[in-house]
């Protein structure tokens, strides 16, 4: 299907260490979608912010410019589309 995104990553039950997205364009936002049954949090280190990342959450982020991560969560299954 047509998309403005170069690719889609499917992340299943994996912690995401702090990183910058290498393939993203600095002038565009990345879309992250949280699915599953988990209680994870989304960290944006450069802003010193922590956001709830419950299933159904969608986050637009300048992933090439802002370090971000999803550390270990307590319970449930996590599926993320990025």
Backbone as JSON Lines, residues from 0, in Angstrom:
{"i":0,"aa":"X","n":[0.84,-1.18,0.0],"ca":[0.0,0.0,0.0],"c":[0.88,1.24,0.0]}
{"i":1,"aa":"X","n":[0.41,2.35,-0.53],"ca":[1.2,3.58,-0.56],"c":[1.43,4.12,0.86]}
{"i":2,"aa":"X","n":[2.62,4.59,1.12],"ca":[2.94,5.12,2.44],"c":[4.03,6.18,2.31]}
{"i":3,"aa":"X","n":[4.0,7.15,3.22],"ca":[5.07,8.15,3.25],"c":[6.29,7.62,3.99]}
{"i":4,"aa":"X","n":[6.16,6.45,4.64],"ca":[7.25,5.88,5.42],"c":[8.08,4.93,4.57]}
{"i":5,"aa":"X","n":[9.39,4.9,4.83],"ca":[10.31,4.04,4.09],"c":[10.11,2.57,4.47]}
{"i":6,"aa":"X","n":[9.82,2.3,5.73],"ca":[9.64,0.94,6.2],"c":[8.89,0.92,7.5]}
{"i":7,"aa":"X","n":[8.5,-0.27,7.92],"ca":[7.8,-0.46,9.19],"c":[8.53,-1.54,9.96]}
{"i":8,"aa":"X","n":[8.85,-1.26,11.22],"ca":[9.44,-2.26,12.11],"c":[8.34,-2.78,13.02]}
{"i":9,"aa":"X","n":[8.34,-4.08,13.26],"ca":[7.43,-4.7,14.22],"c":[8.3,-5.19,15.37]}
{"i":10,"aa":"X","n":[8.05,-4.66,16.56],"ca":[8.85,-4.98,17.74],"c":[7.95,-5.75,18.7]}
{"i":11,"aa":"X","n":[8.35,-6.97,19.07],"ca":[7.52,-7.81,19.93],"c":[8.29,-8.17,21.2]}
{"i":12,"aa":"X","n":[7.75,-7.75,22.34],"ca":[8.29,-8.09,23.66],"c":[9.79,-7.81,23.79]}
{"i":13,"aa":"X","n":[10.23,-6.68,23.26],"ca":[11.63,-6.29,23.36],"c":[11.75,-4.92,24.02]}
{"i":14,"aa":"X","n":[12.68,-4.81,24.95],"ca":[13.02,-3.48,25.45],"c":[13.7,-2.73,24.3]}
{"i":15,"aa":"X","n":[13.54,-1.43,24.29],"ca":[14.19,-0.61,23.27],"c":[15.17,0.31,23.98]}
{"i":16,"aa":"X","n":[16.48,0.07,23.83],"ca":[17.45,0.92,24.51],"c":[17.45,2.34,23.93]}
{"i":17,"aa":"X","n":[18.0,3.3,24.68],"ca":[18.06,4.68,24.17],"c":[18.77,4.73,22.82]}
{"i":18,"aa":"X","n":[18.15,5.43,21.86],"ca":[18.72,5.51,20.51],"c":[18.13,6.67,19.72]}
{"i":19,"aa":"X","n":[18.75,6.96,18.6],"ca":[18.22,7.85,17.58],"c":[17.9,6.99,16.37]}
{"i":20,"aa":"X","n":[16.87,7.35,15.62],"ca":[16.52,6.6,14.42],"c":[17.41,7.05,13.27]}
{"i":21,"aa":"X","n":[18.22,6.15,12.75],"ca":[19.23,6.49,11.75],"c":[18.64,6.79,10.37]}
{"i":22,"aa":"X","n":[17.54,6.12,10.02],"ca":[17.01,6.25,8.65],"c":[16.0,7.38,8.52]}
{"i":23,"aa":"X","n":[15.55,7.93,9.59],"ca":[14.53,8.98,9.55],"c":[15.09,10.29,9.01]}
{"i":24,"aa":"X","n":[14.2,11.08,8.46],"ca":[14.58,12.43,8.02],"c":[14.41,13.39,9.19]}
{"i":25,"aa":"X","n":[15.36,14.29,9.41],"ca":[15.26,15.2,10.55],"c":[14.04,16.12,10.48]}
{"i":26,"aa":"X","n":[13.53,16.35,9.28],"ca":[12.4,17.27,9.14],"c":[11.04,16.56,9.21]}
{"i":27,"aa":"X","n":[11.03,15.23,9.38],"ca":[9.78,14.47,9.44],"c":[9.6,13.8,10.79]}
{"i":28,"aa":"X","n":[8.38,13.48,11.13],"ca":[8.09,12.78,12.38],"c":[7.87,11.29,12.12]}
{"i":29,"aa":"X","n":[8.34,10.47,13.05],"ca":[8.1,9.03,13.0],"c":[6.81,8.74,13.77]}
{"i":30,"aa":"X","n":[6.08,7.73,13.33],"ca":[4.86,7.29,14.01],"c":[5.15,5.99,14.73]}
{"i":31,"aa":"X","n":[4.87,5.95,16.03],"ca":[5.02,4.75,16.83],"c":[3.64,4.36,17.36]}
{"i":32,"aa":"X","n":[3.29,3.08,17.23],"ca":[1.98,2.6,17.68],"c":[2.21,1.48,18.68]}
{"i":33,"aa":"X","n":[1.56,1.57,19.83],"ca":[1.69,0.58,20.89],"c":[0.47,-0.34,20.9]}
{"i":34,"aa":"X","n":[0.73,-1.64,20.89],"ca":[-0.34,-2.65,20.92],"c":[-0.01,-3.7,21.97]}
{"i":35,"aa":"X","n":[-0.97,-4.51,22.35],"ca":[-0.73,-5.62,23.28],"c":[-1.49,-5.47,24.58]}
{"i":36,"aa":"X","n":[-0.87,-5.95,25.67],"ca":[-1.51,-5.95,27.0],"c":[-0.57,-5.43,28.08]}
{"i":37,"aa":"X","n":[0.43,-4.67,27.72],"ca":[1.52,-4.27,28.62],"c":[1.22,-2.98,29.39]}
{"i":38,"aa":"X","n":[2.18,-2.63,30.25],"ca":[2.11,-1.39,31.04],"c":[3.41,-0.58,30.85]}
{"i":39,"aa":"X","n":[3.94,-0.56,29.64],"ca":[5.23,0.08,29.36],"c":[5.15,1.6,29.42]}
{"i":40,"aa":"X","n":[6.33,2.21,29.49],"ca":[6.46,3.67,29.44],"c":[7.41,4.03,28.29]}
{"i":41,"aa":"X","n":[7.2,5.21,27.74],"ca":[8.02,5.7,26.63],"c":[8.86,6.87,27.15]}
{"i":42,"aa":"X","n":[10.17,6.76,27.05],"ca":[11.08,7.79,27.56],"c":[11.66,8.61,26.41]}
{"i":43,"aa":"X","n":[11.62,9.93,26.56],"ca":[12.31,10.83,25.63],"c":[13.4,11.52,26.46]}
{"i":44,"aa":"X","n":[14.6,10.97,26.36],"ca":[15.68,11.38,27.25],"c":[16.08,12.84,27.08]}
{"i":45,"aa":"X","n":[16.12,13.32,25.85],"ca":[16.55,14.7,25.61],"c":[15.58,15.72,26.21]}
{"i":46,"aa":"X","n":[14.35,15.33,26.43],"ca":[13.37,16.22,27.05],"c":[13.2,15.94,28.54]}
{"i":47,"aa":"X","n":[13.81,14.84,29.01],"ca":[13.64,14.44,30.41],"c":[12.2,14.04,30.69]}
{"i":48,"aa":"X","n":[11.53,13.46,29.7],"ca":[10.1,13.14,29.83],"c":[9.84,11.64,29.76]}
{"i":49,"aa":"X","n":[8.81,11.24,30.51],"ca":[8.32,9.86,30.5],"c":[6.83,9.92,30.21]}
{"i":50,"aa":"X","n":[6.41,9.15,29.21],"ca":[5.01,9.12,28.81],"c":[4.43,7.73,29.0]}
{"i":51,"aa":"X","n":[3.14,7.67,29.34],"ca":[2.45,6.39,29.34],"c":[2.42,5.85,27.92]}
{"i":52,"aa":"X","n":[2.6,4.55,27.76],"ca":[2.67,3.94,26.43],"c":[1.75,2.72,26.38]}
{"i":53,"aa":"X","n":[0.55,2.91,26.96],"ca":[-0.42,1.83,27.02],"c":[-0.84,1.4,25.61]}
{"i":54,"aa":"X","n":[-1.37,0.18,25.48],"ca":[-1.87,-0.26,24.18],"c":[-2.88,0.74,23.62]}
{"i":55,"aa":"X","n":[-2.75,1.03,22.34],"ca":[-3.6,2.01,21.68],"c":[-2.96,3.38,21.57]}
{"i":56,"aa":"X","n":[-1.82,3.59,22.24],"ca":[-1.13,4.87,22.18],"c":[-0.41,5.03,20.85]}
{"i":57,"aa":"X","n":[-0.51,6.23,20.29],"ca":[0.24,6.58,19.07],"c":[1.09,7.81,19.4]}
{"i":58,"aa":"X","n":[2.36,7.74,19.04],"ca":[3.29,8.84,19.32],"c":[3.95,9.27,18.02]}
{"i":59,"aa":"X","n":[3.91,10.56,17.74],"ca":[4.69,11.14,16.64],"c":[5.92,11.77,17.26]}
{"i":60,"aa":"X","n":[7.09,11.45,16.72],"ca":[8.35,11.84,17.34],"c":[9.4,12.15,16.28]}
{"i":61,"aa":"X","n":[10.2,13.16,16.51],"ca":[11.37,13.43,15.66],"c":[12.47,12.47,16.11]}
{"i":62,"aa":"X","n":[12.34,11.23,15.68],"ca":[13.21,10.15,16.16],"c":[14.66,10.28,15.78]}
{"i":63,"aa":"X","n":[14.96,11.05,14.74],"ca":[16.36,11.25,14.36],"c":[17.02,12.3,15.25]}
{"i":64,"aa":"X","n":[16.21,13.12,15.92],"ca":[16.74,14.22,16.73],"c":[16.65,13.99,18.23]}
{"i":65,"aa":"X","n":[15.69,13.17,18.68],"ca":[15.46,12.97,20.12],"c":[15.75,11.53,20.53]}
{"i":66,"aa":"X","n":[16.67,11.37,21.49],"ca":[16.94,10.03,22.03],"c":[15.68,9.52,22.73]}
{"i":67,"aa":"X","n":[15.3,8.28,22.45],"ca":[14.09,7.71,23.03],"c":[14.3,6.23,23.33]}
{"i":68,"aa":"X","n":[13.46,5.7,24.23],"ca":[13.59,4.29,24.63],"c":[12.29,3.8,25.26]}
{"i":69,"aa":"X","n":[12.19,2.48,25.35],"ca":[11.12,1.82,26.1],"c":[11.81,0.79,26.99]}
{"i":70,"aa":"X","n":[11.98,1.1,28.28],"ca":[12.65,0.16,29.19],"c":[11.74,-1.01,29.55]}
{"i":71,"aa":"X","n":[12.3,-1.94,30.3],"ca":[11.55,-3.13,30.73],"c":[10.26,-2.72,31.44]}
{"i":72,"aa":"X","n":[9.21,-3.46,31.17],"ca":[7.91,-3.2,31.8],"c":[7.57,-4.35,32.71]}
{"i":73,"aa":"X","n":[6.58,-4.15,33.57],"ca":[6.26,-5.13,34.61],"c":[5.45,-6.33,34.13]}
{"i":74,"aa":"X","n":[4.43,-6.09,33.29],"ca":[3.56,-7.21,32.93],"c":[3.02,-7.03,31.51]}
{"i":75,"aa":"X","n":[2.59,-8.12,30.93],"ca":[1.91,-8.08,29.64],"c":[2.83,-8.24,28.44]}
{"i":76,"aa":"X","n":[2.19,-8.32,27.29],"ca":[2.86,-8.48,26.01],"c":[2.89,-7.14,25.29]}
{"i":77,"aa":"X","n":[4.03,-6.8,24.68],"ca":[4.15,-5.53,23.96],"c":[4.42,-5.78,22.49]}
{"i":78,"aa":"X","n":[3.62,-5.15,21.66],"ca":[3.84,-5.13,20.22],"c":[3.87,-3.66,19.84]}
{"i":79,"aa":"X","n":[4.91,-3.28,19.11],"ca":[5.02,-1.9,18.66],"c":[5.25,-1.88,17.17]}
{"i":80,"aa":"X","n":[4.58,-0.95,16.51],"ca":[4.81,-0.69,15.09],"c":[5.53,0.64,15.02]}
{"i":81,"aa":"X","n":[6.67,0.64,14.35],"ca":[7.49,1.86,14.28],"c":[7.95,2.1,12.86]}
